[in-house]
Tab-separated table of C-alpha atoms in Angstrom:
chain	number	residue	atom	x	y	z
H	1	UNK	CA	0.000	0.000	0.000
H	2	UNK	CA	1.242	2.918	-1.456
H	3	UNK	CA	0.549	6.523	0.715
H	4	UNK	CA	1.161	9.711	-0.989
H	5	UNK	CA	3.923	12.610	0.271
H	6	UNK	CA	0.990	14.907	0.326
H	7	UNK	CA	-3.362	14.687	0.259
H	8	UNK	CA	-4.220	16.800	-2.592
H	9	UNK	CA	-7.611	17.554	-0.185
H	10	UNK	CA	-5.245	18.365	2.701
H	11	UNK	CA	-3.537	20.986	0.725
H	12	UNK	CA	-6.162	22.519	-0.947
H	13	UNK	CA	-8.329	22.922	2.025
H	14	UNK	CA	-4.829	24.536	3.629
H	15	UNK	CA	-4.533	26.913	0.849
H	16	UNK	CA	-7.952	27.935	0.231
H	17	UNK	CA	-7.985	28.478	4.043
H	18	UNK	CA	-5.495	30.947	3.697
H	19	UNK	CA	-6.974	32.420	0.438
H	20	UNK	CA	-10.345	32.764	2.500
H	21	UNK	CA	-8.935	34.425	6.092
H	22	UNK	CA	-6.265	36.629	4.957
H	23	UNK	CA	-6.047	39.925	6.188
H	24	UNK	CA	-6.692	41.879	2.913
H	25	UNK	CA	-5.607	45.159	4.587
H	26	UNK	CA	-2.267	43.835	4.317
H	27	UNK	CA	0.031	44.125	1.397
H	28	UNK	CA	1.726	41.161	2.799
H	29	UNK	CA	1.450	37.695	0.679
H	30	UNK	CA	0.490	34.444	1.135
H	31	UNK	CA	3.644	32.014	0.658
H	32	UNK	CA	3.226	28.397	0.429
H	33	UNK	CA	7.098	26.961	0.446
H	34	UNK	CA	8.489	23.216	0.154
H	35	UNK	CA	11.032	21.979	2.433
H	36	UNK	CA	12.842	18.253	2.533
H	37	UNK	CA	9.647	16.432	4.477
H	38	UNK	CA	7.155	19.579	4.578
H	39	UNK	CA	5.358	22.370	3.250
H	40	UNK	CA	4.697	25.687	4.999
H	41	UNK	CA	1.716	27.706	4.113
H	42	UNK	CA	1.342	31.464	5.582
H	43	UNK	CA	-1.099	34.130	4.815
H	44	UNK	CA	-1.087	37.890	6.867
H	45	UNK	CA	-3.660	38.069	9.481
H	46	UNK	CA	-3.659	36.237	12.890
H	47	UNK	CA	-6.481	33.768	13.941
H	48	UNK	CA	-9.977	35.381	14.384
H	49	UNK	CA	-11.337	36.613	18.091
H	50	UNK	CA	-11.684	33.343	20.215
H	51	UNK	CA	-10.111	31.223	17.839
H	52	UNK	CA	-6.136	29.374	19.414
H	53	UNK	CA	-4.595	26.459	18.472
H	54	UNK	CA	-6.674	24.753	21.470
H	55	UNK	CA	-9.841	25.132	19.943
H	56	UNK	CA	-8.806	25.282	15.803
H	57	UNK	CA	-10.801	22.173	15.210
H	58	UNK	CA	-13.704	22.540	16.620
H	59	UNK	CA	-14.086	26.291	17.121
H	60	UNK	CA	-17.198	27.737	14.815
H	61	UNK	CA	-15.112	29.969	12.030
H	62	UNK	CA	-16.368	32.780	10.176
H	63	UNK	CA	-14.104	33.660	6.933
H	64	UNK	CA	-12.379	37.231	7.197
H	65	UNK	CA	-13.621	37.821	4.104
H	66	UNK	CA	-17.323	36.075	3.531
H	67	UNK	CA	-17.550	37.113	-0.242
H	68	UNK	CA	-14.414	35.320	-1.321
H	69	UNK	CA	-15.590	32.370	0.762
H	70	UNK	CA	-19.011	31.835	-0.708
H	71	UNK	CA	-17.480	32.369	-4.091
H	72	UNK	CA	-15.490	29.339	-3.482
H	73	UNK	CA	-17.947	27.619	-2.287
H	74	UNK	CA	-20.601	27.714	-5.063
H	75	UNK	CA	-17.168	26.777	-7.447
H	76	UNK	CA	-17.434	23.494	-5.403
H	77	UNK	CA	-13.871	24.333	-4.046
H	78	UNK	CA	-15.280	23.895	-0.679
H	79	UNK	CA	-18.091	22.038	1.024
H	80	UNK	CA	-18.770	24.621	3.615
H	81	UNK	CA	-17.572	27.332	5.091
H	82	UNK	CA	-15.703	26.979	8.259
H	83	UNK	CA	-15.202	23.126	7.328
H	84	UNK	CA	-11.384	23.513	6.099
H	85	UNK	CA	-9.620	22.683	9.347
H	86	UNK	CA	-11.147	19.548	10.562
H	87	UNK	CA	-10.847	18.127	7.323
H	88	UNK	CA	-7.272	18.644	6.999
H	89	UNK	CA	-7.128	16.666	10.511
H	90	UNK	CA	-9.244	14.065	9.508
H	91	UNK	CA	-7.000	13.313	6.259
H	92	UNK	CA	-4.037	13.828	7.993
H	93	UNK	CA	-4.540	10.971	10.629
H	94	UNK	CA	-6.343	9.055	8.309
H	95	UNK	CA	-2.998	8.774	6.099
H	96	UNK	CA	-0.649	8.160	9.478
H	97	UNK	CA	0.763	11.888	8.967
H	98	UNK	CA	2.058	13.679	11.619
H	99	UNK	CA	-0.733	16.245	13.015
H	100	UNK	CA	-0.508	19.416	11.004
H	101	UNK	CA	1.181	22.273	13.334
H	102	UNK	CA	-0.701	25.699	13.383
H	103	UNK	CA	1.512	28.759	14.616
H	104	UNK	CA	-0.172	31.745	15.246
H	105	UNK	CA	1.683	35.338	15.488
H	106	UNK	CA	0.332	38.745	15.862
H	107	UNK	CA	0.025	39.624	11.467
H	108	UNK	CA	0.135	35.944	10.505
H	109	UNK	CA	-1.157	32.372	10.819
H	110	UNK	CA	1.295	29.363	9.565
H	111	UNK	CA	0.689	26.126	8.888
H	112	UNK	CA	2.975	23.378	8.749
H	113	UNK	CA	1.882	19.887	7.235
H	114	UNK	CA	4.273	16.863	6.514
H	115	UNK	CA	5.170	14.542	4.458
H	116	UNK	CA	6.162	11.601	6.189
H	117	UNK	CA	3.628	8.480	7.379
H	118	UNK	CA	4.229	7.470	10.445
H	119	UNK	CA	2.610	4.463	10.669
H	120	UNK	CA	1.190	2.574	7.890
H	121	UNK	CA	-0.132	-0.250	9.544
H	122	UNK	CA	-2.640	1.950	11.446
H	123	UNK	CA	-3.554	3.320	8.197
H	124	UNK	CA	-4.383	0.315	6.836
H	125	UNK	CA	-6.102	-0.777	10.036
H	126	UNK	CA	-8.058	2.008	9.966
H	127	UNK	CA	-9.734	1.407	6.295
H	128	UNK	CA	-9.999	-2.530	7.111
H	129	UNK	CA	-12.407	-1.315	10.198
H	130	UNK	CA	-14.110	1.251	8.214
H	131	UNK	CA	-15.523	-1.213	4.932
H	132	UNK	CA	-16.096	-4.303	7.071
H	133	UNK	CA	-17.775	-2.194	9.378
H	134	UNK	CA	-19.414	-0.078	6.511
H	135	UNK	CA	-18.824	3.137	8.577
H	136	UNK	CA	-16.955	6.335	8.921
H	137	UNK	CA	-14.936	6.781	12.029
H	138	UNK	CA	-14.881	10.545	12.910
H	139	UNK	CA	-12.427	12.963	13.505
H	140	UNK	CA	-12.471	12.428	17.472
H	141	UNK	CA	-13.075	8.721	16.984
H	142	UNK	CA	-9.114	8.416	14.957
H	143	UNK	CA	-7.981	10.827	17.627
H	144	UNK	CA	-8.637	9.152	20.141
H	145	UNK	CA	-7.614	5.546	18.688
H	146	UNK	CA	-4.111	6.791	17.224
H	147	UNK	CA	-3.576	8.715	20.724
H	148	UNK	CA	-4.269	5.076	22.499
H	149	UNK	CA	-2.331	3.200	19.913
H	150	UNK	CA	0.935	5.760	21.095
H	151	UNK	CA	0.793	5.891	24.682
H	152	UNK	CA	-1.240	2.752	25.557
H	153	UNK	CA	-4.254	4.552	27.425
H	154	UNK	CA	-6.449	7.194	27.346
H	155	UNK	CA	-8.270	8.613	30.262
H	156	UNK	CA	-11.082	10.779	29.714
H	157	UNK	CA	-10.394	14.230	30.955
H	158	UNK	CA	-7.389	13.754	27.809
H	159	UNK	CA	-9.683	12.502	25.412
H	160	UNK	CA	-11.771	15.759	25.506
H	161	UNK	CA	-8.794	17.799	25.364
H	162	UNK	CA	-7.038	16.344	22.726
H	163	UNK	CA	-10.575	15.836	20.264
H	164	UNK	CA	-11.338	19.903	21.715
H	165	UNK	CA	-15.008	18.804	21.845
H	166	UNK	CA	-17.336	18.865	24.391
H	167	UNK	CA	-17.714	16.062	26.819
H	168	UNK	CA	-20.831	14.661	25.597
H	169	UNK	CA	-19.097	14.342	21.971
H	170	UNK	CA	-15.889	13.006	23.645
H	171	UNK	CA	-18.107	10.064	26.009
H	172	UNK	CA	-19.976	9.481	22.504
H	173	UNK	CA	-17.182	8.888	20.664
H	174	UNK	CA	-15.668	6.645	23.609
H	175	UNK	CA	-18.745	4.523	24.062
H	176	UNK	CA	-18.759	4.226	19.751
H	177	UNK	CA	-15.217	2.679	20.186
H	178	UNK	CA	-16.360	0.581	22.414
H	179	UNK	CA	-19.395	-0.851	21.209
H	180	UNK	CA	-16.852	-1.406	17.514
H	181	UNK	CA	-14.578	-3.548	20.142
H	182	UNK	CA	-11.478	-0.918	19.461
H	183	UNK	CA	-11.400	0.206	23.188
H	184	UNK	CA	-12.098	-1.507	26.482
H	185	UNK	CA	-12.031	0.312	29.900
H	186	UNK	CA	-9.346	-0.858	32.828
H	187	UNK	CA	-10.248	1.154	35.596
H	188	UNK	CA	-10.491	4.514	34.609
H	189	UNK	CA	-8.784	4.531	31.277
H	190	UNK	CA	-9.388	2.922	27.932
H	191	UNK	CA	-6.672	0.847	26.227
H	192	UNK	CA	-7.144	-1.060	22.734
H	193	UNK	CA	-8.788	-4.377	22.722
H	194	UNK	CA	-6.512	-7.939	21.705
H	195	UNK	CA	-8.171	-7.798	18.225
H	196	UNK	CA	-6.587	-4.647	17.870
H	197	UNK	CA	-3.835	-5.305	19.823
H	198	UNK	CA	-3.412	-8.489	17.205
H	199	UNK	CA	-3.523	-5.922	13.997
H	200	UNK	CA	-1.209	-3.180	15.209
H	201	UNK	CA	0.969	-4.796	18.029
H	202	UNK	CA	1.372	-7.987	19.819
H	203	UNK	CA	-0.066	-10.330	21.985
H	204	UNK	CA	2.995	-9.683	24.592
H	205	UNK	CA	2.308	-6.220	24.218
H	206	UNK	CA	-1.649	-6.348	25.313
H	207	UNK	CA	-0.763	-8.582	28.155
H	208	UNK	CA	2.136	-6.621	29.203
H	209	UNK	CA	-0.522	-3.608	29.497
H	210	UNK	CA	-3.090	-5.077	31.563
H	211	UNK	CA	-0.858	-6.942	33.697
H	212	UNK	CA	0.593	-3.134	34.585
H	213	UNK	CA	-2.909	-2.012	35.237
H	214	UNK	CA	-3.233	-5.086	37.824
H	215	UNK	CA	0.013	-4.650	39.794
H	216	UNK	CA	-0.862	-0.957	40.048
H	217	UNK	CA	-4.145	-1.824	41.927
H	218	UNK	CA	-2.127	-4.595	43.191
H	219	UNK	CA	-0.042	-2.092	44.735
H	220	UNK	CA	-3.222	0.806	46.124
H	221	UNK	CA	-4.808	-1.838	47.774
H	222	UNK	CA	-1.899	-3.166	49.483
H	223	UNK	CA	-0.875	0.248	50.628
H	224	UNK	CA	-4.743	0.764	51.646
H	225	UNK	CA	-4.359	-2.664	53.874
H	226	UNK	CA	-1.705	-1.260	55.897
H	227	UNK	CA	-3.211	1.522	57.268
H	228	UNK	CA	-6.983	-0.017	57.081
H	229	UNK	CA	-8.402	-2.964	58.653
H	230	UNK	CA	-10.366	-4.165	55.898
H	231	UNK	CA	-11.351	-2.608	52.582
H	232	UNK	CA	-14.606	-3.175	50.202
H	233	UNK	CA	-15.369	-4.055	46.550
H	234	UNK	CA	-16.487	-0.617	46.892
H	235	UNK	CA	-13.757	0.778	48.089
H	236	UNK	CA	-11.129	-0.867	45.634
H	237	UNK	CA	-13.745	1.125	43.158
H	238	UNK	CA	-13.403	3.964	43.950
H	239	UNK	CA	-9.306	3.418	44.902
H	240	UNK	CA	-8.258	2.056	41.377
H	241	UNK	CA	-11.257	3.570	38.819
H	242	UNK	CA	-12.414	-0.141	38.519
H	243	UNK	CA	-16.235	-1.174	38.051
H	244	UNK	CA	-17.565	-4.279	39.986
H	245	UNK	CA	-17.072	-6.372	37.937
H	246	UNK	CA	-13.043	-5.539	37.491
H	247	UNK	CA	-12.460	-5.189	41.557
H	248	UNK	CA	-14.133	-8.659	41.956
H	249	UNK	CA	-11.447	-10.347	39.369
H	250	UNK	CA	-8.931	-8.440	41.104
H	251	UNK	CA	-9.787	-9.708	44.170
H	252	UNK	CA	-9.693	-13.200	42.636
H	253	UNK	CA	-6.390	-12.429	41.368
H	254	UNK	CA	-4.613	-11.856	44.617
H	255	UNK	CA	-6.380	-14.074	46.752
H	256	UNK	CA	-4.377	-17.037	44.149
H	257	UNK	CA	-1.332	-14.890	43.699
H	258	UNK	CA	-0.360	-13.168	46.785
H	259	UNK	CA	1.057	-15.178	49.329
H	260	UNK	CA	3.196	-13.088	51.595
H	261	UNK	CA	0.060	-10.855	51.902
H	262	UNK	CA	-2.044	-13.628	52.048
H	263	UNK	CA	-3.875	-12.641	55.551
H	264	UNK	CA	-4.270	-9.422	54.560
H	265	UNK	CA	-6.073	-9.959	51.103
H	266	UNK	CA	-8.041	-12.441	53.014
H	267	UNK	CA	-9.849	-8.993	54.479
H	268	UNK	CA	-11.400	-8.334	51.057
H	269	UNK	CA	-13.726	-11.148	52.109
H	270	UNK	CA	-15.061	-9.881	55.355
């Protein structure tokens, strides 16, 4: 599978985005220039009122200059307005890019997408899931799952921050992930699933994971023993982020395992 240097899309939603919120009281230019492994595109103005590189997905954008916009838009150059941004995301993970970088100065806005794919095995991943599945992941959906693919977890307070949408969208997304088998929960953080685990790492690598998560709680509710005479299923809960269903296997777990403190986990069962 062959993926190209650059998305034609990516680059013409980039540039008509520039084309669309210059600062036409400026005499300055737009310049759009090629380096070895990426392009820079910058146009004179900075980012509208309440728009930062925070918020640049998801914020609601109004074109600096609404004529030149709609013109574009009835050429079929663009969808809709305020669209450009969240496409150019969207393509870029979709194609295992590096995120696009967005630097914002006080008479200019520049962009900086690359070249490079960083992983195509999650690319291909991603459009095996999509036609089996006949669906289309969304933006926050291959945010999250690239973001959990890198750093092994995700906990929810992140996911909303990194997708910049609200927390109803970023749960939504979460839950879709989950019902698709891509994400399952370990306490209070979501970590790929062994069939996905089995497409983009290794079965040593899932186990490794979740046997981390374990000796972590291990670990709480040993520390919790010391100082407590007894703890709860509900208490482990709360302790580690687990459900009921997770503190009563954990419980399982170190009532085999554990046998130096053997008296003490027997306390889970008073």
């Amino acid at each position: 599978m062959e993926v190209a240097d650059y998305s034609e899309k990516v680059f013409q939603e980039a540039l008509l985005n520039a084309l669309s919120h210059r600062d036409y009281e400026s005499m300055a230019s737009i310049y759009v220039k090629q380096y070895p492994g990426h392009i820079l595109i910058e146009n004179p103005g900075g980012f509208l009122d309440g728009i930062t590189e925070n918020n640049i997905i998801t914020h609601a954008s109004s074109p600096r200059n609404k004529l030149i916009a709609e013109t574009l838009q009835r050429l079929k150059y663009v969808q809709r307005t305020g669209q450009g941004v969240d496409i150019i995301y969207k393509e870029t993970v979709s194609m295992g890019k590096p995120y696009p970088i967005y630097r914002h100065y006080n008479d200019s806005v520049q962009l900086t997408i690359y070249s490079s794919t960083e992983d195509i095995d999650f690319v291909k991943f991603i459009i095996k899931e999509q036609e089996s599945k006949q669906i289309a992941f969304s933006l926050a959906e291959l945010m999250i799952l690239r973001f959990v693919k890198d750093n092994r977890s995700i906990i929810f307070r992140k996911a909303v921050e990194l997708t910049q949408v609200t927390e109803d969208e970023a749960r939504n997304a979460l839950n879709r992930l989950q019902h698709f088998s891509l994400l399952e929960t370990v306490g209070n953080q979501y970590m790929l699933t062994a069939r996905v685990y089995d497409s983009l790492k290794s079965g040593i690598e899932y186990t490794q994971d979740h046997t981390i998560q374990y000796l972590k709680a291990k670990r709480l509710i040993i520390e919790y023993l010391e100082k407590e005479e007894n703890i709860t299923r509900a208490n482990i809960q709360e302790l580690c982020g687990y459900n009921d269903n997770q503190a009563r296997r954990t419980i399982e777990k170190l009532k085999k395992l554990d046998n130096r403190n053997q008296e003490k986990i027997q306390k889970l069962y008073q």
